[in-house]
Tab-separated table of C-alpha atoms in Angstrom:
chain	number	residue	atom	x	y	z
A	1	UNK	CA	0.000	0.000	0.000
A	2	UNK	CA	0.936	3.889	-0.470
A	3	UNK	CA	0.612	6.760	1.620
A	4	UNK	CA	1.175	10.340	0.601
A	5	UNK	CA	1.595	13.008	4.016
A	6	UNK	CA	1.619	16.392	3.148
A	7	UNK	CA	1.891	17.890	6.983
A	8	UNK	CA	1.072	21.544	6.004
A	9	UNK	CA	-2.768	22.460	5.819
A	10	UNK	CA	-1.723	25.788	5.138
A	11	UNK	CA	1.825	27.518	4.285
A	12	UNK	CA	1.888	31.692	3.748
A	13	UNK	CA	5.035	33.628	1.897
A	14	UNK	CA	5.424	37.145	1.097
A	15	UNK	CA	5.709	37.892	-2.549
A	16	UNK	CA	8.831	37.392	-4.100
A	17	UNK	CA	9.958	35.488	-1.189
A	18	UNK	CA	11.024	31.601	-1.095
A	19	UNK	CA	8.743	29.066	0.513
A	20	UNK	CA	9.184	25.284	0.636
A	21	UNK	CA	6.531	22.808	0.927
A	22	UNK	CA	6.604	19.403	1.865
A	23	UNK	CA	5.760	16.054	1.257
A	24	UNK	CA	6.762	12.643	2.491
A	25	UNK	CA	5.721	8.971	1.094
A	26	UNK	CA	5.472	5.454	1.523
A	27	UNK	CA	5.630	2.570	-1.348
A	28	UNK	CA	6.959	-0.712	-1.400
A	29	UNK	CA	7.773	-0.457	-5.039
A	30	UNK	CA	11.206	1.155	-6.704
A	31	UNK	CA	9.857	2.195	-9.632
A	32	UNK	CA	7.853	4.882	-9.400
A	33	UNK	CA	7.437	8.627	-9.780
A	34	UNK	CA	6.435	11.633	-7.602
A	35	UNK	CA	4.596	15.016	-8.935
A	36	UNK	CA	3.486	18.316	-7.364
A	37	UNK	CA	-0.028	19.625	-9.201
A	38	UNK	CA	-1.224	23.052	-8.353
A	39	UNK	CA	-4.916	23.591	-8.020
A	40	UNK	CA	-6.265	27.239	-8.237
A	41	UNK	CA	-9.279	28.257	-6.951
A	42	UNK	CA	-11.837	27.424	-9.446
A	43	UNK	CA	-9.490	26.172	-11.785
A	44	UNK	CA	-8.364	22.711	-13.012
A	45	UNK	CA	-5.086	21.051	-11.574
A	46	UNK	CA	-2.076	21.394	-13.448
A	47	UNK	CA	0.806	19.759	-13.074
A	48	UNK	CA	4.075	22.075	-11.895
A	49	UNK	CA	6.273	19.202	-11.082
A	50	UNK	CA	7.971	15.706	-11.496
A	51	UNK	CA	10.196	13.520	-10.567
A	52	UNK	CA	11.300	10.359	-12.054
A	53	UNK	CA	12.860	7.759	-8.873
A	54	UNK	CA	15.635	6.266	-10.703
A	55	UNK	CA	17.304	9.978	-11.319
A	56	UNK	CA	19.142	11.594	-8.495
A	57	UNK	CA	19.429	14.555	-9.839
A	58	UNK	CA	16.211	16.748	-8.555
A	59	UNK	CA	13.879	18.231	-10.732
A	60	UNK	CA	13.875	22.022	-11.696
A	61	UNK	CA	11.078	23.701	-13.803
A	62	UNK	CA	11.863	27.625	-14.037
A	63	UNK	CA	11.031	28.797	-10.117
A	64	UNK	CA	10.350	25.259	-9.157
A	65	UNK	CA	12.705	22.781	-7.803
A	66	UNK	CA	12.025	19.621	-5.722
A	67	UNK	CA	13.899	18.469	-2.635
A	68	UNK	CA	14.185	14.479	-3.283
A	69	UNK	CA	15.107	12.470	-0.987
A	70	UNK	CA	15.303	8.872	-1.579
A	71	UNK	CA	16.221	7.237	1.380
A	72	UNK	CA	13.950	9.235	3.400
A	73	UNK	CA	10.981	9.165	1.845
A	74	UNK	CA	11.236	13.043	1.113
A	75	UNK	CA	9.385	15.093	-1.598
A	76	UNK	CA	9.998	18.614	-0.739
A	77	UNK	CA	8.715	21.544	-3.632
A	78	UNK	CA	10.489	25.172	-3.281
A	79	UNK	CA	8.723	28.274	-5.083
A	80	UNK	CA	11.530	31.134	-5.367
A	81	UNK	CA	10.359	34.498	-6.081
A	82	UNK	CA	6.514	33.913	-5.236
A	83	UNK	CA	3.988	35.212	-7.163
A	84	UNK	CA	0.508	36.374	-6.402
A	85	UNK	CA	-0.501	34.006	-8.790
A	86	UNK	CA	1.239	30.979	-6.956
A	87	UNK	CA	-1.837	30.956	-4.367
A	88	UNK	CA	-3.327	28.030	-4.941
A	89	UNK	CA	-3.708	24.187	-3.385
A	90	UNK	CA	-0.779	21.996	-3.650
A	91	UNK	CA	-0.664	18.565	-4.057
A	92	UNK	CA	2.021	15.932	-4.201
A	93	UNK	CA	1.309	12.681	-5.768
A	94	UNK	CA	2.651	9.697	-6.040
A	95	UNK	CA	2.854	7.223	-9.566
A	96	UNK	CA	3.927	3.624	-9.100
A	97	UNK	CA	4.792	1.837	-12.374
A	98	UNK	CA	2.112	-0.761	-13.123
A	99	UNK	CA	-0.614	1.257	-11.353
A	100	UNK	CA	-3.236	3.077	-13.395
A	101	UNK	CA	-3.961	6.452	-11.077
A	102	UNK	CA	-1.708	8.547	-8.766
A	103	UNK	CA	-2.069	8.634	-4.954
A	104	UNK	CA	-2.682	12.139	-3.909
A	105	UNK	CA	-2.170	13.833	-0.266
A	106	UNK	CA	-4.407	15.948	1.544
A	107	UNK	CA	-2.705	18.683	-0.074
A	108	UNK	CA	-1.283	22.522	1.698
A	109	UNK	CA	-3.102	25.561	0.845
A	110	UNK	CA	-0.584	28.390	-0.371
A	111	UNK	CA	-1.431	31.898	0.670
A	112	UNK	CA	0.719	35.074	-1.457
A	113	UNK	CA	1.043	38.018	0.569
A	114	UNK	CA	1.567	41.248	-1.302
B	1	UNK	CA	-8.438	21.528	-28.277
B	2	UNK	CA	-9.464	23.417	-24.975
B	3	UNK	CA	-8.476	20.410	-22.729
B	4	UNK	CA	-10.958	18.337	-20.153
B	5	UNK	CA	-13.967	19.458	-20.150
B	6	UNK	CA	-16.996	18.570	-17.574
B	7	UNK	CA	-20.017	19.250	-17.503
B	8	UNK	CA	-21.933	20.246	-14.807
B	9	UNK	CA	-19.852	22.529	-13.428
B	10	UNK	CA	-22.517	22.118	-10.719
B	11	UNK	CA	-25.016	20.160	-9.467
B	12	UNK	CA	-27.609	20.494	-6.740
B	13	UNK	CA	-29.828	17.092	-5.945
B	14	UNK	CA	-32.215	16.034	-3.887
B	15	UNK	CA	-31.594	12.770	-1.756
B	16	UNK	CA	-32.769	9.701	-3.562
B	17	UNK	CA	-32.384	11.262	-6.969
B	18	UNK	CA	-30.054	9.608	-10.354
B	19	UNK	CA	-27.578	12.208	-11.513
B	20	UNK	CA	-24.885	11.700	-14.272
B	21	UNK	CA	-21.929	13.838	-14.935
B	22	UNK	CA	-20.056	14.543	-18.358
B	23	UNK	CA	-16.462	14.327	-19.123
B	24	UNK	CA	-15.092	15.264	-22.449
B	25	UNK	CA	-11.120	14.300	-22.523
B	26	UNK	CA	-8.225	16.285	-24.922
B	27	UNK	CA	-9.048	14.659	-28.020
B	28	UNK	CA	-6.333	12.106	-29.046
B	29	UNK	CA	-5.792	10.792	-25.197
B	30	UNK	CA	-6.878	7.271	-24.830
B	31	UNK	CA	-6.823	7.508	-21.258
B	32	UNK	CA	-9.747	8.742	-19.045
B	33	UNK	CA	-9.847	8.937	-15.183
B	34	UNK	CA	-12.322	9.825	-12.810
B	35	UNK	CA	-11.568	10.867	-9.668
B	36	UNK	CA	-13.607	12.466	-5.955
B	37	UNK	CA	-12.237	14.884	-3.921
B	38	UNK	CA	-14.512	15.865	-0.848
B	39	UNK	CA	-13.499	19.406	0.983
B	40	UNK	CA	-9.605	19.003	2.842
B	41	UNK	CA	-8.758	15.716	0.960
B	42	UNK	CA	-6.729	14.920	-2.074
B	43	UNK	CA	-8.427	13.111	-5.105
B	44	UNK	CA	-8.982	10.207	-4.683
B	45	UNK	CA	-9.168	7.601	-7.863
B	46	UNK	CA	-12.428	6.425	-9.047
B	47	UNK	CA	-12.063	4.425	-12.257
B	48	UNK	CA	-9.815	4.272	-15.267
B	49	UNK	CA	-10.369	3.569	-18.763
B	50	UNK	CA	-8.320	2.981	-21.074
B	51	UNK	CA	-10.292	4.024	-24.538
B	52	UNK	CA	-13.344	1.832	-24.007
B	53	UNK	CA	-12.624	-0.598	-21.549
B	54	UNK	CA	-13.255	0.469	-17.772
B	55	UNK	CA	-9.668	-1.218	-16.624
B	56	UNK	CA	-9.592	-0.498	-13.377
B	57	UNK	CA	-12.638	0.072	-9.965
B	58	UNK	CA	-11.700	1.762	-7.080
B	59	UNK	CA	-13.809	0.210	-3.833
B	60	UNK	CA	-14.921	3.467	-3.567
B	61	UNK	CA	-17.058	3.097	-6.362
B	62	UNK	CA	-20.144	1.366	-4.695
B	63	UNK	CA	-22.756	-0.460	-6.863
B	64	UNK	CA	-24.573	2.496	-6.901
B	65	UNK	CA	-21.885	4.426	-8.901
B	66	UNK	CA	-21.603	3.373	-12.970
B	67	UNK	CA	-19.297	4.523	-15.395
B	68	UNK	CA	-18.877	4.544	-19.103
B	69	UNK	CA	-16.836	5.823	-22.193
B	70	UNK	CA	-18.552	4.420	-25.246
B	71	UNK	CA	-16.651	5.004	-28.592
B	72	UNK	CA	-13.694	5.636	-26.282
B	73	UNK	CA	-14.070	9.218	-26.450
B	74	UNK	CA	-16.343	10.806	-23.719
B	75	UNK	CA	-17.111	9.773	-20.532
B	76	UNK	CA	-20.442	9.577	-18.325
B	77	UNK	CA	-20.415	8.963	-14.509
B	78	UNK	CA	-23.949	7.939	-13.231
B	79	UNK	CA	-24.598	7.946	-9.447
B	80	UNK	CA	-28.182	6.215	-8.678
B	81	UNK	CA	-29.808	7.181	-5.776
B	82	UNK	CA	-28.010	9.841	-4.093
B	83	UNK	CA	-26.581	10.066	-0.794
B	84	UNK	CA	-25.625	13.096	1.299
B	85	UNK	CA	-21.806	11.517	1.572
B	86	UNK	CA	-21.887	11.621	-2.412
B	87	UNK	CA	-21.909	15.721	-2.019
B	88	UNK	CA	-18.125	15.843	-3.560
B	89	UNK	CA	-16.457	17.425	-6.141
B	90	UNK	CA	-15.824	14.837	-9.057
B	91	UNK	CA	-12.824	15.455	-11.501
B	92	UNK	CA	-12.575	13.562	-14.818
B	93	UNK	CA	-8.728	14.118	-16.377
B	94	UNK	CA	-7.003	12.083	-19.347
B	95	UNK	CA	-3.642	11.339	-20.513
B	96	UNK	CA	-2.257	10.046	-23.418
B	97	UNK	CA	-0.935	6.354	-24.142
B	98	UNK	CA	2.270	6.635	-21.535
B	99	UNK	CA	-0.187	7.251	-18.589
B	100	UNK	CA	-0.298	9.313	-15.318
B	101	UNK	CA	3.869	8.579	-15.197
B	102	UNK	CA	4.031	11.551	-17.943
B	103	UNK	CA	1.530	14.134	-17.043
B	104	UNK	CA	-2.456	14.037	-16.617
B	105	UNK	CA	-5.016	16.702	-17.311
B	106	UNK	CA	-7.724	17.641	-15.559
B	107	UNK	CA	-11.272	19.017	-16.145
B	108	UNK	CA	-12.425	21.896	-13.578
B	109	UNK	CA	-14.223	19.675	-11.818
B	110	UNK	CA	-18.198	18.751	-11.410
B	111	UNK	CA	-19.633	19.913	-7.634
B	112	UNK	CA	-22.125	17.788	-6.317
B	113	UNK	CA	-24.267	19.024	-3.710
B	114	UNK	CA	-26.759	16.063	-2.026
B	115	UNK	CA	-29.527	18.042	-0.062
């Protein structure tokens, strides 16, 4: 079975400030891969991040980079430079290879402060 | 090609009542999800298809709950005889033939409200 904890209901950053959010997970398999989808109010989830196991190297999409941390279960998402328009629900998810749906957490609610 | 879309965007039922929901994946993906997410909870997975075969059932999906995807291109979710714990928001997203590995998309969402 797999677990995602996300252990922040609710994170708050200053804009243009750096915030990290985080994520741990459980899964008996070693193939699988871990995302972070953004869900605006009112608007559809979209994916910001991922992260294939097998690389070490951590993922990096413009002012998005992942923490990963293998060994400890670790799924970590930094936003540099925040943006009003980074408010929104975050999600990390998990993939396991053979599986047909990801395994979401309960998610962390990301407030922007002007 | 706008991406998912769903349709209601919201519905309001009575207890006891049938309601059905809509899902119209990107074009060209052969794979359709459905998923509920009730208020401080990730999504949690449905039912998959994979263009018209319904692969995969979630427990969560009780015998009241029915899916299809005829033709392989839209997708219909049917809950008979409504419950107040079916008040949810139900998402419907696709991907294309690599799966949820690569990247899924997701439709805004149908809100169900059981009164």
């Amino acid at each position: 079975a797999q677990t995602v904890t996300q252990s922040q209901p609710e994170m708050s950053v200053q804009e243009a400030e750096t915030v990290t959010l985080s994520c741990t997970y459980d899964t008996s398999e070693s193939d699988y891969y871990l995302f972070w989808y953004k869900q605006p109010p009112s608007r559809q989830m979209i994916l910001v991040i991922r992260q294939e196991a097998y690389k070490q190297q951590n993922a990096t999409e413009n002012r998005f980079s992942v923490n990963f941390q293998k060994a400890a279960k670790s799924f970590s998402l930094k936003i540099s430079d925040s943006q009003l328009g980074d408010a929104a629900m975050y999600f990390c998810a998990l993939y396991q290879t053979g599986a047909n749906n990801l395994f979401f957490g309960t998610g962390t609610r990301l407030t922007v402060i002007p | 090609d706008t991406g998912v879309s769903q349709d209601p965007r919201h519905k309001i039922t009575k207890r006891g009542q049938n309601v059905t929901f809509r899902c119209d994946p990107i074009s060209e993906h052969n794979r359709l999800y459905w998923y509920r997410q009730t208020l401080g909870q990730g999504p949690e997975f449905l039912t998959y298809f994979q263009n018209e075969a319904q692969l995969e059932k979630s427990r969560l999906l009780s015998d009241r709950f029915s899916a299809e995807r005829p033709k392989g291109s839209f997708s219909t979710l049917e809950i008979q005889r409504t419950e107040q714990g079916d008040s949810a928001m139900y998402l419907c997203a696709s991907s294309d033939g690599q799966g949820m590995n690569t990247e899924a998309f997701f439709g805004q969402g149908t809100r169900l409200t059981v009164v």
